[in-house]
Amino acid sequence: MKKITLPLKDEDIKNLKAGESVLLSGALITGRDAAHKRLFELAEKGESLPVDIAGETIYYVGPAPAKPGYAVGPAGPTSSYRMDKYTPKLLDMGLKGMIGKGIRNSEVKEAIVRNRAVYFAAIGGAAALIAKSIKKTEPICYEDLGTESIRRYYVEDFPCVVAVDCNGNDVYDK
Amino acid sequence: METRIIKAQEITDTVKKLFTDCNYFIGDDILSALKNAYNTEENETAKSVLSQIIENDNLAAEEEIPMCQDTGMAVLFVEYGDKVAINGDFEQAVQEGVRKAYIDGYLRKSVVDDPVFERINTKDNTPAIIHTKIVPGDKIKFTAGGKGFGSENMSAVKMLTPSYGVEGVKSFILDTVKTAGPNPCPPIVVGVGIGGTFERAAQLAKKATFRRIDTENPDSRYADLERELLDEINKMGFGPAGLGGKTCALGVNIETSPTHIAGMPVAVNICCHAARHKSAEI
């Protein structure tokens, strides 16, 4: 299976094709509904964000609490379409990758093509297994949001499928 | 029959165990349906997704951790014997069980206090949704499940009218599943409630998702409909995780109720493959 290192390189993004299985390793950030709303509202006002999203890959996840001895609790993807309202803006600000599950709207797909980015799907409901590929986590911001806070994850061989590639091909259209 | 006293603490302990157990241990009906699906699929991606789901569910059970990070909104169906008296407060005892399960059991706290404005997390996953029915007897039966919202959001209710007939019922169910497509973590379990009123249909649909998928509706006409709908759904092709394949659903369960002469409400409650529910009687 193809191995990809995070942060994503333009060269790697260019070669990813919708439907292809990949293993992701490296650093990503997390964020879902509430964090996206805050980032978007700051961006709309032209204010600076508490996390530099340029070049980043964001994982739509709100993990369960970690049991003692675990780096993270179960941490599978959440439905991506709920982030669609905020995503084109973040892509235009330099976000390069997204990991979630399920379909995206046409505005998101256009923004993916426009910015030469990529959307990966992880397996919804495989949270305990996915957590095994998350080796370390650190807080970044919005800790008041609890499970929805933005954190840094360091992953190794995180299994994903390329869902929308940089040419706008969509695995869910097939 | 004499009145039987049940201690509030016993209710709390029972409810706590139901919610931790249902989040750690998938039902053997679901696991065996996933294994059958793995054997049926020919598509490599579909096989790989199913094998990862099976591995995930086994891992969760072994390590006693939640199978999915969305440990759900807590939903309970309670059959409360009319000869039972509680030494304490029933509602508080149940909510305390939910609180303890979600805090002590490392489950995710996913409930916000106000739906529209502040949306502040209640930090203990309460309040649970409790459906109580008074029945004859001196026992309390609980059926509890953690309902994830990826699939809950894909559910729908429609007030069909009698002239729609069975064809109208089928097309509404199939349209709802098709619209949901890859989003609700397929392979899904489809709970259908038909009849009653607006809210009764929805409640029956939820109850249907809490029924084992290796059971069928006792009325053969509805049992046939369950099988027919399952076949139709699996022909849709979106497959495990929505990445293509023959397995879109693991089961379709239908529950019905008498209804009004002018109506035929239909509710479709979609549940992901982590279809979690456990029962206990005290």
PDB file of N, CA, C and O in Angstrom, chain B residues 25-90:
ATOM      1  N   PHE B  25     -19.020  -4.092  23.697  1.00  0.00           N
ATOM      2  CA  PHE B  25     -19.265  -5.432  23.139  1.00  0.00           C
ATOM      3  C   PHE B  25     -20.366  -5.384  22.082  1.00  0.00           C
ATOM      4  O   PHE B  25     -21.539  -5.253  22.411  1.00  0.00           O
ATOM      5  N   ILE B  26     -19.991  -5.527  20.828  1.00  0.00           N
ATOM      6  CA  ILE B  26     -20.995  -5.554  19.750  1.00  0.00           C
ATOM      7  C   ILE B  26     -21.805  -6.846  19.871  1.00  0.00           C
ATOM      8  O   ILE B  26     -21.287  -7.870  20.339  1.00  0.00           O
ATOM      9  N   GLY B  27     -23.050  -6.817  19.444  1.00  0.00           N
ATOM     10  CA  GLY B  27     -23.892  -8.019  19.512  1.00  0.00           C
ATOM     11  C   GLY B  27     -23.389  -9.113  18.578  1.00  0.00           C
ATOM     12  O   GLY B  27     -22.827  -8.811  17.514  1.00  0.00           O
ATOM     13  N   ASP B  28     -23.605 -10.381  18.976  1.00  0.00           N
ATOM     14  CA  ASP B  28     -23.121 -11.475  18.112  1.00  0.00           C
ATOM     15  C   ASP B  28     -23.915 -11.542  16.802  1.00  0.00           C
ATOM     16  O   ASP B  28     -23.416 -12.060  15.806  1.00  0.00           O
ATOM     17  N   ASP B  29     -25.140 -10.995  16.787  1.00  0.00           N
ATOM     18  CA  ASP B  29     -25.905 -10.951  15.528  1.00  0.00           C
ATOM     19  C   ASP B  29     -25.220 -10.041  14.510  1.00  0.00           C
ATOM     20  O   ASP B  29     -25.090 -10.388  13.331  1.00  0.00           O
ATOM     21  N   ILE B  30     -24.724  -8.894  14.978  1.00  0.00           N
ATOM     22  CA  ILE B  30     -24.050  -7.944  14.080  1.00  0.00           C
ATOM     23  C   ILE B  30     -22.723  -8.535  13.610  1.00  0.00           C
ATOM     24  O   ILE B  30     -22.388  -8.510  12.413  1.00  0.00           O
ATOM     25  N   LEU B  31     -21.983  -9.092  14.552  1.00  0.00           N
ATOM     26  CA  LEU B  31     -20.665  -9.639  14.200  1.00  0.00           C
ATOM     27  C   LEU B  31     -20.803 -10.769  13.173  1.00  0.00           C
ATOM     28  O   LEU B  31     -20.034 -10.837  12.206  1.00  0.00           O
ATOM     29  N   SER B  32     -21.822 -11.619  13.360  1.00  0.00           N
ATOM     30  CA  SER B  32     -21.942 -12.719  12.407  1.00  0.00           C
ATOM     31  C   SER B  32     -22.427 -12.201  11.045  1.00  0.00           C
ATOM     32  O   SER B  32     -21.994 -12.704  10.007  1.00  0.00           O
ATOM     33  N   ALA B  33     -23.260 -11.155  11.031  1.00  0.00           N
ATOM     34  CA  ALA B  33     -23.665 -10.555   9.746  1.00  0.00           C
ATOM     35  C   ALA B  33     -22.471  -9.907   9.039  1.00  0.00           C
ATOM     36  O   ALA B  33     -22.345  -9.972   7.808  1.00  0.00           O
ATOM     37  N   LEU B  34     -21.566  -9.296   9.821  1.00  0.00           N
ATOM     38  CA  LEU B  34     -20.371  -8.687   9.223  1.00  0.00           C
ATOM     39  C   LEU B  34     -19.479  -9.769   8.602  1.00  0.00           C
ATOM     40  O   LEU B  34     -18.916  -9.588   7.517  1.00  0.00           O
ATOM     41  N   LYS B  35     -19.371 -10.904   9.300  1.00  0.00           N
ATOM     42  CA  LYS B  35     -18.543 -12.007   8.780  1.00  0.00           C
ATOM     43  C   LYS B  35     -19.148 -12.600   7.505  1.00  0.00           C
ATOM     44  O   LYS B  35     -18.432 -12.883   6.551  1.00  0.00           O
ATOM     45  N   ASN B  36     -20.476 -12.761   7.504  1.00  0.00           N
ATOM     46  CA  ASN B  36     -21.144 -13.239   6.285  1.00  0.00           C
ATOM     47  C   ASN B  36     -20.899 -12.277   5.125  1.00  0.00           C
ATOM     48  O   ASN B  36     -20.646 -12.700   4.000  1.00  0.00           O
ATOM     49  N   ALA B  37     -21.007 -10.990   5.427  1.00  0.00           N
ATOM     50  CA  ALA B  37     -20.814  -9.976   4.392  1.00  0.00           C
ATOM     51  C   ALA B  37     -19.395 -10.058   3.841  1.00  0.00           C
ATOM     52  O   ALA B  37     -19.175  -9.975   2.622  1.00  0.00           O
ATOM     53  N   TYR B  38     -18.425 -10.258   4.744  1.00  0.00           N
ATOM     54  CA  TYR B  38     -17.027 -10.383   4.306  1.00  0.00           C
ATOM     55  C   TYR B  38     -16.890 -11.539   3.317  1.00  0.00           C
ATOM     56  O   TYR B  38     -16.218 -11.427   2.289  1.00  0.00           O
ATOM     57  N   ASN B  39     -17.551 -12.660   3.605  1.00  0.00           N
ATOM     58  CA  ASN B  39     -17.466 -13.821   2.719  1.00  0.00           C
ATOM     59  C   ASN B  39     -18.184 -13.615   1.387  1.00  0.00           C
ATOM     60  O   ASN B  39     -17.820 -14.218   0.384  1.00  0.00           O
ATOM     61  N   THR B  40     -19.202 -12.759   1.404  1.00  0.00           N
ATOM     62  CA  THR B  40     -19.989 -12.523   0.184  1.00  0.00           C
ATOM     63  C   THR B  40     -19.327 -11.519  -0.755  1.00  0.00           C
ATOM     64  O   THR B  40     -19.467 -11.610  -1.969  1.00  0.00           O
ATOM     65  N   GLU B  41     -18.633 -10.537  -0.169  1.00  0.00           N
ATOM     66  CA  GLU B  41     -18.048  -9.467  -0.992  1.00  0.00           C
ATOM     67  C   GLU B  41     -16.924 -10.002  -1.866  1.00  0.00           C
ATOM     68  O   GLU B  41     -16.126 -10.835  -1.438  1.00  0.00           O
ATOM     69  N   GLU B  42     -16.863  -9.483  -3.102  1.00  0.00           N
ATOM     70  CA  GLU B  42     -15.752  -9.859  -3.989  1.00  0.00           C
ATOM     71  C   GLU B  42     -14.786  -8.695  -4.153  1.00  0.00           C
ATOM     72  O   GLU B  42     -13.600  -8.883  -4.399  1.00  0.00           O
ATOM     73  N   ASN B  43     -15.339  -7.499  -4.025  1.00  0.00           N
ATOM     74  CA  ASN B  43     -14.575  -6.269  -4.179  1.00  0.00           C
ATOM     75  C   ASN B  43     -13.517  -6.149  -3.053  1.00  0.00           C
ATOM     76  O   ASN B  43     -13.822  -6.336  -1.875  1.00  0.00           O
ATOM     77  N   GLU B  44     -12.290  -5.860  -3.455  1.00  0.00           N
ATOM     78  CA  GLU B  44     -11.157  -5.848  -2.517  1.00  0.00           C
ATOM     79  C   GLU B  44     -11.298  -4.782  -1.420  1.00  0.00           C
ATOM     80  O   GLU B  44     -11.043  -5.053  -0.242  1.00  0.00           O
ATOM     81  N   THR B  45     -11.734  -3.578  -1.829  1.00  0.00           N
ATOM     82  CA  THR B  45     -11.916  -2.507  -0.843  1.00  0.00           C
ATOM     83  C   THR B  45     -13.002  -2.887   0.169  1.00  0.00           C
ATOM     84  O   THR B  45     -12.832  -2.714   1.380  1.00  0.00           O
ATOM     85  N   ALA B  46     -14.115  -3.430  -0.333  1.00  0.00           N
ATOM     86  CA  ALA B  46     -15.218  -3.815   0.560  1.00  0.00           C
ATOM     87  C   ALA B  46     -14.748  -4.864   1.563  1.00  0.00           C
ATOM     88  O   ALA B  46     -15.056  -4.780   2.758  1.00  0.00           O
ATOM     89  N   LYS B  47     -14.007  -5.841   1.096  1.00  0.00           N
ATOM     90  CA  LYS B  47     -13.480  -6.889   1.977  1.00  0.00           C
ATOM     91  C   LYS B  47     -12.561  -6.289   3.039  1.00  0.00           C
ATOM     92  O   LYS B  47     -12.625  -6.629   4.214  1.00  0.00           O
ATOM     93  N   SER B  48     -11.694  -5.374   2.579  1.00  0.00           N
ATOM     94  CA  SER B  48     -10.744  -4.756   3.500  1.00  0.00           C
ATOM     95  C   SER B  48     -11.473  -3.920   4.564  1.00  0.00           C
ATOM     96  O   SER B  48     -11.132  -3.976   5.752  1.00  0.00           O
ATOM     97  N   VAL B  49     -12.488  -3.164   4.156  1.00  0.00           N
ATOM     98  CA  VAL B  49     -13.246  -2.359   5.116  1.00  0.00           C
ATOM     99  C   VAL B  49     -13.922  -3.274   6.139  1.00  0.00           C
ATOM    100  O   VAL B  49     -13.841  -3.051   7.349  1.00  0.00           O
ATOM    101  N   LEU B  50     -14.571  -4.333   5.658  1.00  0.00           N
ATOM    102  CA  LEU B  50     -15.278  -5.237   6.581  1.00  0.00           C
ATOM    103  C   LEU B  50     -14.304  -5.917   7.529  1.00  0.00           C
ATOM    104  O   LEU B  50     -14.592  -6.073   8.718  1.00  0.00           O
ATOM    105  N   SER B  51     -13.139  -6.295   7.024  1.00  0.00           N
ATOM    106  CA  SER B  51     -12.199  -6.968   7.921  1.00  0.00           C
ATOM    107  C   SER B  51     -11.674  -5.991   8.980  1.00  0.00           C
ATOM    108  O   SER B  51     -11.472  -6.377  10.129  1.00  0.00           O
ATOM    109  N   GLN B  52     -11.529  -4.718   8.604  1.00  0.00           N
ATOM    110  CA  GLN B  52     -11.103  -3.728   9.611  1.00  0.00           C
ATOM    111  C   GLN B  52     -12.203  -3.470  10.646  1.00  0.00           C
ATOM    112  O   GLN B  52     -11.923  -3.279  11.821  1.00  0.00           O
ATOM    113  N   ILE B  53     -13.455  -3.484  10.205  1.00  0.00           N
ATOM    114  CA  ILE B  53     -14.565  -3.291  11.156  1.00  0.00           C
ATOM    115  C   ILE B  53     -14.628  -4.478  12.131  1.00  0.00           C
ATOM    116  O   ILE B  53     -14.786  -4.291  13.341  1.00  0.00           O
ATOM    117  N   ILE B  54     -14.469  -5.691  11.601  1.00  0.00           N
ATOM    118  CA  ILE B  54     -14.509  -6.884  12.463  1.00  0.00           C
ATOM    119  C   ILE B  54     -13.334  -6.858  13.449  1.00  0.00           C
ATOM    120  O   ILE B  54     -13.505  -7.093  14.649  1.00  0.00           O
ATOM    121  N   GLU B  55     -12.151  -6.491  12.938  1.00  0.00           N
ATOM    122  CA  GLU B  55     -10.975  -6.402  13.805  1.00  0.00           C
ATOM    123  C   GLU B  55     -11.194  -5.339  14.888  1.00  0.00           C
ATOM    124  O   GLU B  55     -10.860  -5.543  16.064  1.00  0.00           O
ATOM    125  N   ASN B  56     -11.783  -4.215  14.473  1.00  0.00           N
ATOM    126  CA  ASN B  56     -12.075  -3.133  15.410  1.00  0.00           C
ATOM    127  C   ASN B  56     -13.013  -3.598  16.535  1.00  0.00           C
ATOM    128  O   ASN B  56     -12.774  -3.335  17.714  1.00  0.00           O
ATOM    129  N   ASP B  57     -14.075  -4.313  16.142  1.00  0.00           N
ATOM    130  CA  ASP B  57     -15.071  -4.731  17.128  1.00  0.00           C
ATOM    131  C   ASP B  57     -14.492  -5.774  18.086  1.00  0.00           C
ATOM    132  O   ASP B  57     -14.807  -5.772  19.281  1.00  0.00           O
ATOM    133  N   ASN B  58     -13.637  -6.642  17.565  1.00  0.00           N
ATOM    134  CA  ASN B  58     -12.976  -7.628  18.439  1.00  0.00           C
ATOM    135  C   ASN B  58     -12.014  -6.944  19.405  1.00  0.00           C
ATOM    136  O   ASN B  58     -11.953  -7.275  20.590  1.00  0.00           O
ATOM    137  N   LEU B  59     -11.271  -5.958  18.871  1.00  0.00           N
ATOM    138  CA  LEU B  59     -10.314  -5.214  19.690  1.00  0.00           C
ATOM    139  C   LEU B  59     -11.028  -4.466  20.832  1.00  0.00           C
ATOM    140  O   LEU B  59     -10.585  -4.493  21.989  1.00  0.00           O
ATOM    141  N   ALA B  60     -12.143  -3.824  20.495  1.00  0.00           N
ATOM    142  CA  ALA B  60     -12.905  -3.066  21.499  1.00  0.00           C
ATOM    143  C   ALA B  60     -13.358  -3.996  22.626  1.00  0.00           C
ATOM    144  O   ALA B  60     -13.235  -3.662  23.805  1.00  0.00           O
ATOM    145  N   ALA B  61     -13.855  -5.171  22.252  1.00  0.00           N
ATOM    146  CA  ALA B  61     -14.347  -6.121  23.254  1.00  0.00           C
ATOM    147  C   ALA B  61     -13.201  -6.641  24.128  1.00  0.00           C
ATOM    148  O   ALA B  61     -13.325  -6.717  25.352  1.00  0.00           O
ATOM    149  N   GLU B  62     -12.077  -6.959  23.480  1.00  0.00           N
ATOM    150  CA  GLU B  62     -10.917  -7.472  24.217  1.00  0.00           C
ATOM    151  C   GLU B  62     -10.392  -6.452  25.225  1.00  0.00           C
ATOM    152  O   GLU B  62     -10.080  -6.789  26.358  1.00  0.00           O
ATOM    153  N   GLU B  63     -10.258  -5.216  24.774  1.00  0.00           N
ATOM    154  CA  GLU B  63      -9.641  -4.192  25.628  1.00  0.00           C
ATOM    155  C   GLU B  63     -10.666  -3.418  26.461  1.00  0.00           C
ATOM    156  O   GLU B  63     -10.301  -2.538  27.230  1.00  0.00           O
ATOM    157  N   GLU B  64     -11.931  -3.748  26.279  1.00  0.00           N
ATOM    158  CA  GLU B  64     -13.011  -3.029  26.957  1.00  0.00           C
ATOM    159  C   GLU B  64     -12.879  -1.526  26.775  1.00  0.00           C
ATOM    160  O   GLU B  64     -12.784  -0.739  27.718  1.00  0.00           O
ATOM    161  N   ILE B  65     -12.881  -1.144  25.493  1.00  0.00           N
ATOM    162  CA  ILE B  65     -12.900   0.266  25.098  1.00  0.00           C
ATOM    163  C   ILE B  65     -14.042   0.422  24.075  1.00  0.00           C
ATOM    164  O   ILE B  65     -14.454  -0.565  23.467  1.00  0.00           O
ATOM    165  N   PRO B  66     -14.541   1.652  23.908  1.00  0.00           N
ATOM    166  CA  PRO B  66     -15.658   1.809  22.959  1.00  0.00           C
ATOM    167  C   PRO B  66     -15.250   1.437  21.529  1.00  0.00           C
ATOM    168  O   PRO B  66     -14.132   1.735  21.101  1.00  0.00           O
ATOM    169  N   MET B  67     -16.171   0.775  20.812  1.00  0.00           N
ATOM    170  CA  MET B  67     -15.893   0.399  19.420  1.00  0.00           C
ATOM    171  C   MET B  67     -15.883   1.616  18.517  1.00  0.00           C
ATOM    172  O   MET B  67     -15.216   1.658  17.498  1.00  0.00           O
ATOM    173  N   CYS B  68     -16.659   2.658  18.911  1.00  0.00           N
ATOM    174  CA  CYS B  68     -16.704   3.901  18.136  1.00  0.00           C
ATOM    175  C   CYS B  68     -16.531   5.063  19.091  1.00  0.00           C
ATOM    176  O   CYS B  68     -17.004   5.004  20.230  1.00  0.00           O
ATOM    177  N   GLN B  69     -15.861   6.132  18.604  1.00  0.00           N
ATOM    178  CA  GLN B  69     -15.667   7.295  19.482  1.00  0.00           C
ATOM    179  C   GLN B  69     -16.999   7.988  19.784  1.00  0.00           C
ATOM    180  O   GLN B  69     -17.150   8.607  20.822  1.00  0.00           O
ATOM    181  N   ASP B  70     -17.961   7.877  18.853  1.00  0.00           N
ATOM    182  CA  ASP B  70     -19.279   8.429  19.143  1.00  0.00           C
ATOM    183  C   ASP B  70     -20.042   7.389  19.946  1.00  0.00           C
ATOM    184  O   ASP B  70     -20.644   6.475  19.396  1.00  0.00           O
ATOM    185  N   THR B  71     -19.970   7.517  21.253  1.00  0.00           N
ATOM    186  CA  THR B  71     -20.618   6.548  22.137  1.00  0.00           C
ATOM    187  C   THR B  71     -22.095   6.902  22.328  1.00  0.00           C
ATOM    188  O   THR B  71     -22.778   6.291  23.138  1.00  0.00           O
ATOM    189  N   GLY B  72     -22.527   7.895  21.571  1.00  0.00           N
ATOM    190  CA  GLY B  72     -23.949   8.107  21.389  1.00  0.00           C
ATOM    191  C   GLY B  72     -24.650   8.974  22.400  1.00  0.00           C
ATOM    192  O   GLY B  72     -24.113   9.347  23.438  1.00  0.00           O
ATOM    193  N   MET B  73     -25.889   9.282  22.047  1.00  0.00           N
ATOM    194  CA  MET B  73     -26.818   9.821  23.028  1.00  0.00           C
ATOM    195  C   MET B  73     -27.463   8.594  23.651  1.00  0.00           C
ATOM    196  O   MET B  73     -27.777   7.622  22.954  1.00  0.00           O
ATOM    197  N   ALA B  74     -27.620   8.609  24.969  1.00  0.00           N
ATOM    198  CA  ALA B  74     -28.138   7.431  25.674  1.00  0.00           C
ATOM    199  C   ALA B  74     -29.655   7.356  25.521  1.00  0.00           C
ATOM    200  O   ALA B  74     -30.365   8.310  25.841  1.00  0.00           O
ATOM    201  N   VAL B  75     -30.123   6.216  24.992  1.00  0.00           N
ATOM    202  CA  VAL B  75     -31.560   6.014  24.791  1.00  0.00           C
ATOM    203  C   VAL B  75     -31.974   4.748  25.527  1.00  0.00           C
ATOM    204  O   VAL B  75     -31.292   3.723  25.444  1.00  0.00           O
ATOM    205  N   LEU B  76     -33.083   4.826  26.275  1.00  0.00           N
ATOM    206  CA  LEU B  76     -33.569   3.646  26.995  1.00  0.00           C
ATOM    207  C   LEU B  76     -35.049   3.411  26.730  1.00  0.00           C
ATOM    208  O   LEU B  76     -35.838   4.364  26.749  1.00  0.00           O
ATOM    209  N   PHE B  77     -35.383   2.149  26.497  1.00  0.00           N
ATOM    210  CA  PHE B  77     -36.777   1.727  26.523  1.00  0.00           C
ATOM    211  C   PHE B  77     -36.962   0.962  27.831  1.00  0.00           C
ATOM    212  O   PHE B  77     -36.221   0.018  28.102  1.00  0.00           O
ATOM    213  N   VAL B  78     -37.911   1.405  28.627  1.00  0.00           N
ATOM    214  CA  VAL B  78     -38.115   0.788  29.932  1.00  0.00           C
ATOM    215  C   VAL B  78     -39.516   0.193  29.992  1.00  0.00           C
ATOM    216  O   VAL B  78     -40.501   0.865  29.651  1.00  0.00           O
ATOM    217  N   GLU B  79     -39.585  -1.087  30.364  1.00  0.00           N
ATOM    218  CA  GLU B  79     -40.886  -1.695  30.647  1.00  0.00           C
ATOM    219  C   GLU B  79     -40.974  -1.831  32.159  1.00  0.00           C
ATOM    220  O   GLU B  79     -40.270  -2.637  32.774  1.00  0.00           O
ATOM    221  N   TYR B  80     -41.805  -0.980  32.731  1.00  0.00           N
ATOM    222  CA  TYR B  80     -41.847  -0.810  34.174  1.00  0.00           C
ATOM    223  C   TYR B  80     -43.056  -1.553  34.747  1.00  0.00           C
ATOM    224  O   TYR B  80     -44.203  -1.208  34.445  1.00  0.00           O
ATOM    225  N   GLY B  81     -42.803  -2.584  35.519  1.00  0.00           N
ATOM    226  CA  GLY B  81     -43.883  -3.380  36.110  1.00  0.00           C
ATOM    227  C   GLY B  81     -44.729  -2.550  37.071  1.00  0.00           C
ATOM    228  O   GLY B  81     -44.181  -1.805  37.897  1.00  0.00           O
ATOM    229  N   ASP B  82     -46.047  -2.682  36.967  1.00  0.00           N
ATOM    230  CA  ASP B  82     -46.923  -1.821  37.783  1.00  0.00           C
ATOM    231  C   ASP B  82     -46.933  -2.201  39.272  1.00  0.00           C
ATOM    232  O   ASP B  82     -47.525  -1.503  40.083  1.00  0.00           O
ATOM    233  N   LYS B  83     -46.262  -3.309  39.621  1.00  0.00           N
ATOM    234  CA  LYS B  83     -46.177  -3.681  41.046  1.00  0.00           C
ATOM    235  C   LYS B  83     -44.823  -3.276  41.654  1.00  0.00           C
ATOM    236  O   LYS B  83     -44.478  -3.693  42.752  1.00  0.00           O
ATOM    237  N   VAL B  84     -44.066  -2.486  40.903  1.00  0.00           N
ATOM    238  CA  VAL B  84     -42.751  -2.076  41.407  1.00  0.00           C
ATOM    239  C   VAL B  84     -42.824  -0.712  42.068  1.00  0.00           C
ATOM    240  O   VAL B  84     -43.422   0.221  41.521  1.00  0.00           O
ATOM    241  N   ALA B  85     -42.261  -0.615  43.258  1.00  0.00           N
ATOM    242  CA  ALA B  85     -42.087   0.691  43.903  1.00  0.00           C
ATOM    243  C   ALA B  85     -40.589   0.927  44.046  1.00  0.00           C
ATOM    244  O   ALA B  85     -39.837   0.005  44.334  1.00  0.00           O
ATOM    245  N   ILE B  86     -40.178   2.164  43.821  1.00  0.00           N
ATOM    246  CA  ILE B  86     -38.749   2.466  43.871  1.00  0.00           C
ATOM    247  C   ILE B  86     -38.409   3.108  45.214  1.00  0.00           C
ATOM    248  O   ILE B  86     -39.083   4.046  45.641  1.00  0.00           O
ATOM    249  N   ASN B  87     -37.359   2.590  45.815  1.00  0.00           N
ATOM    250  CA  ASN B  87     -36.823   3.221  47.014  1.00  0.00           C
ATOM    251  C   ASN B  87     -35.875   4.327  46.542  1.00  0.00           C
ATOM    252  O   ASN B  87     -34.666   4.140  46.457  1.00  0.00           O
ATOM    253  N   GLY B  88     -36.465   5.457  46.175  1.00  0.00           N
ATOM    254  CA  GLY B  88     -35.668   6.547  45.612  1.00  0.00           C
ATOM    255  C   GLY B  88     -36.394   7.125  44.409  1.00  0.00           C
ATOM    256  O   GLY B  88     -37.586   6.909  44.243  1.00  0.00           O
ATOM    257  N   ASP B  89     -35.651   7.856  43.565  1.00  0.00           N
ATOM    258  CA  ASP B  89     -36.247   8.545  42.418  1.00  0.00           C
ATOM    259  C   ASP B  89     -35.842   7.822  41.135  1.00  0.00           C
ATOM    260  O   ASP B  89     -34.651   7.696  40.824  1.00  0.00           O
ATOM    261  N   PHE B  90     -36.822   7.337  40.389  1.00  0.00           N
ATOM    262  CA  PHE B  90     -36.545   6.538  39.193  1.00  0.00           C
ATOM    263  C   PHE B  90     -35.722   7.312  38.160  1.00  0.00           C
ATOM    264  O   PHE B  90     -34.671   6.863  37.712  1.00  0.00           O
TER     265      PHE B  90
END
